Coordinates of C-alpha atoms in Angstrom, one line a residue:
X86 CA 15.1 102.3 105.6
X87 CA 14.1 105.1 107.7
X88 CA 12.3 107.1 105.0
X89 CA 8.5 107.1 105.4
X90 CA 6.5 105.2 102.8
X91 CA 3.9 107.6 101.3
X92 CA 0.7 106.1 99.9
X93 CA 0.1 106.6 96.2
X94 CA -2.4 109.3 95.5
X95 CA -5.0 108.4 92.9
X96 CA -4.9 110.4 89.7
X97 CA -7.7 113.0 89.3
X98 CA -8.5 114.0 85.8
X99 CA -8.5 117.8 85.3
X100 CA -11.4 119.7 83.8
X101 CA -9.3 122.2 81.9
X102 CA -8.0 121.2 78.5
X103 CA -5.3 123.7 77.7
X104 CA -3.5 126.4 79.9
X105 CA -1.4 129.0 78.2
X106 CA 2.0 129.3 80.0
X107 CA 4.5 132.1 79.5
X108 CA 7.3 130.2 81.2
X109 CA 8.7 126.7 80.9
X110 CA 7.1 124.0 83.0
X111 CA 8.9 123.1 86.2
X112 CA 10.0 119.5 86.4
X113 CA 8.9 117.8 89.6
X114 CA 10.9 115.2 91.6
X115 CA 7.7 113.4 92.3
X116 CA 8.0 113.5 96.1
X117 CA 6.5 115.7 98.6
X118 CA 8.7 117.9 100.8
X119 CA 6.2 117.8 103.7
X120 CA 7.9 114.9 105.5
X121 CA 11.3 116.6 105.5
X122 CA 9.7 119.9 106.7
X123 CA 8.3 117.9 109.7
X124 CA 11.7 116.4 110.5
X125 CA 13.3 119.9 110.4
X126 CA 10.6 121.4 112.6
X127 CA 11.1 118.6 115.1
X128 CA 14.8 119.1 115.1
X129 CA 14.4 122.8 115.7
X130 CA 12.0 122.2 118.6
X131 CA 14.5 119.7 120.1
X132 CA 17.3 122.2 119.9
X133 CA 15.3 124.8 121.5
X134 CA 14.2 122.5 124.4
X135 CA 17.8 121.4 125.0
X136 CA 18.9 125.0 125.0
X137 CA 16.3 126.0 127.5
X138 CA 17.1 123.1 129.8
X139 CA 21.0 123.8 129.6
X140 CA 20.4 127.5 130.3
X141 CA 18.2 126.6 133.3
X142 CA 21.0 124.2 134.6
X143 CA 23.6 126.9 134.2
X144 CA 21.5 129.4 136.1
X145 CA 20.9 126.9 138.9
X146 CA 24.8 126.3 139.2
X147 CA 25.4 130.0 139.2
X148 CA 22.9 130.6 142.0
X149 CA 24.4 127.6 144.0
X150 CA 27.9 129.0 143.5
X151 CA 26.9 132.5 144.8
X152 CA 25.2 131.1 147.8
X153 CA 28.1 128.9 148.7
X154 CA 30.5 131.8 148.3
X155 CA 28.4 134.0 150.6
X156 CA 28.1 131.2 153.2
X157 CA 31.9 130.9 153.1
X158 CA 32.4 134.6 153.7
X159 CA 30.0 134.6 156.6
X160 CA 31.6 131.4 158.2
X161 CA 35.1 133.0 157.7
X162 CA 34.0 136.2 159.4
X163 CA 32.5 134.2 162.3
X164 CA 35.7 132.0 162.8
X165 CA 38.1 135.0 162.6
X166 CA 35.8 137.0 164.9
X167 CA 35.9 134.2 167.4
X168 CA 39.7 134.0 167.4
X169 CA 40.1 137.7 168.1
X170 CA 38.0 137.5 171.2

């Protein structure tokens, strides 16, 4: 259902009549691997983009936590200093 429908390629007759081979011929499944490579590359790109976004969000949370902690220390110092006076 979700597999792409590839158009049939016309058969082009070859000029060579006989080629000597030292190895057995490789059987072909008759399908191109190109659509699956495209899907794999898209999946890798998606994983990289998601990883970058999550890393940026984690860095933003860490910076916010540090700034809140510093603000808390400063406010605590101001409050305890006012009570001693």
